[in-house]
């Protein structure tokens, strides 16, 4: 066997990628699907559109010229998390559009349950928020008495996108999800590793809806020939951030990866210990394999690459995102400018939803380049905020930060990150760490790769950024800390 097929079911597109034994990408296909916005703050997908685009992408890579599909050992799946789908077990038809993780319609359900927030936190590691699946399931059930009745009668199935795709790929034979996806639902007890009766009853969700929970790396079923033309074992499942953690081979406690996209998603392996954060970071399951459950801390920065988009679209000092690097290099340092990137409040560890952005320290000598540089520093400083707090929560030292996502193409940003953390920043060769993680999990389960050591031997870095210039980093940090506390005080 030569290949592993990975499905990467994202928020805006469905992708399929074939990797070889060296973890090299051999074929890729991608199809976007429509986003539906029925009301302000509502975001929906049509689950059939997710499936159809995903199937198209898989069929296309399987037909690649150089690939003999009989040489594919297994299929791994990674997916947008939390997005909620309910469908009819007999017909396979969804009863409602998928409610997407970004959708805020259930905020009032969360408010009503506020008194139980500590119970949700203790059992699931999550803050009681509309982001997660639990209140979205409740909303669909409450939206129509007929839907609730069918659910009570055991006629319906719930799943996140992984479950839905596995159901479709196995022609309705398998209804399952893995622990990482389950750990984002708000109804899964991450300590006892089971659906939690008390939480189900608080949300009035019948247990008959729920998929069987499996580990992230085991054979759960096979694709049927009538669907795909070939029968392939499905043997790896993980939500996107967890798959990226595994794809980055963050396999020791303290290993941490940060994804620099529109926002930043940071996740740290805390080993077999579920660590409770003092800073409202989420506790989640990193993966489960060979009977071992690995936990993680997760934190996000809302505005990262989005700050560069703001420089491009609103301030118009650059024409494209990559140009920010050249502009920032027109100056040697930030000229005393600090950019507080609170364009939609400030998340962990400040948690000030009312905070607004600010550019501070402007003088007559301030140039566009200083602002560009301060913006890149802001992305790195917010990521640092999260990583330092995670380190304190987990009480581990980390030796390097693994990075991925669109903005990691920016070498200057990566160097600033290394300087501010005083640690190495490692950018991998592949840009597809999420899909690679799903492929690794699937391949390990079927013996395509022997163990994590073999994965380490094929994992390739593109570049390591080593910390330089400590004094300058200290100056940036000094101004940042002083100015951010001033701004937060001003808001009181
Ligand atoms: P997402 O998955 O959130 O859409 P991507 O991983 O595709 O994000 O990265 C796109 C983001 O990265 C955009 O917000 C863009 O502004 C930013 N970005 C892209 N290239 C660069 C660059 N060279 N320097 C800084 N930011 C960049």
CSV table of C-alpha atoms and ligand atoms in Angstrom, one decimal, residues 260-263 305-306 308-309 321-322 324 376 405-407 409-410, ligand 1:
chain,number,residue,atom,x,y,z
A,260,UNK,CA,-2.2,32.0,12.0
A,261,UNK,CA,-5.3,32.6,9.9
A,262,UNK,CA,-8.0,35.2,10.2
A,263,UNK,CA,-7.6,34.6,13.9
A,305,UNK,CA,-4.6,37.9,9.9
A,306,UNK,CA,-7.8,40.1,10.0
A,308,UNK,CA,-3.6,42.7,8.0
A,309,UNK,CA,-6.9,42.7,6.1
A,321,UNK,CA,-1.7,40.9,2.7
A,322,UNK,CA,1.9,39.7,1.8
A,324,UNK,CA,2.8,44.0,4.8
A,376,UNK,CA,2.7,42.3,13.0
A,405,UNK,CA,-1.8,28.9,8.5
A,406,UNK,CA,-1.7,31.5,5.8
A,407,UNK,CA,0.1,34.3,7.7
A,409,UNK,CA,4.3,32.8,5.0
A,410,UNK,CA,5.5,36.0,6.6
B,1,LIG,P1,-8.4,31.3,7.2
B,1,LIG,O1,-8.2,29.8,7.2
B,1,LIG,O2,-8.8,31.9,8.5
B,1,LIG,O3,-9.2,31.9,6.0
B,1,LIG,P2,-5.6,31.4,6.1
B,1,LIG,O4,-4.8,30.4,6.8
B,1,LIG,O5,-6.1,31.2,4.7
B,1,LIG,O6,-6.9,31.9,7.0
B,1,LIG,O7,-4.8,32.8,6.1
B,1,LIG,C1,-5.3,34.0,5.6
B,1,LIG,C2,-5.1,35.2,6.6
B,1,LIG,O8,-3.7,35.4,6.7
B,1,LIG,C3,-5.7,36.5,6.2
B,1,LIG,O9,-6.3,37.1,7.3
B,1,LIG,C4,-4.5,37.3,5.7
B,1,LIG,O10,-4.7,38.7,6.0
B,1,LIG,C5,-3.3,36.7,6.4
B,1,LIG,N1,-2.1,36.7,5.6
B,1,LIG,C6,-1.9,36.0,4.4
B,1,LIG,N2,-0.7,36.2,4.0
B,1,LIG,C7,0.0,37.0,4.9
B,1,LIG,C8,1.3,37.5,5.0
B,1,LIG,N3,2.2,37.3,4.1
B,1,LIG,N4,1.5,38.3,6.1
B,1,LIG,C9,0.6,38.5,7.0
B,1,LIG,N5,-0.6,38.1,7.0
B,1,LIG,C10,-1.0,37.3,5.9
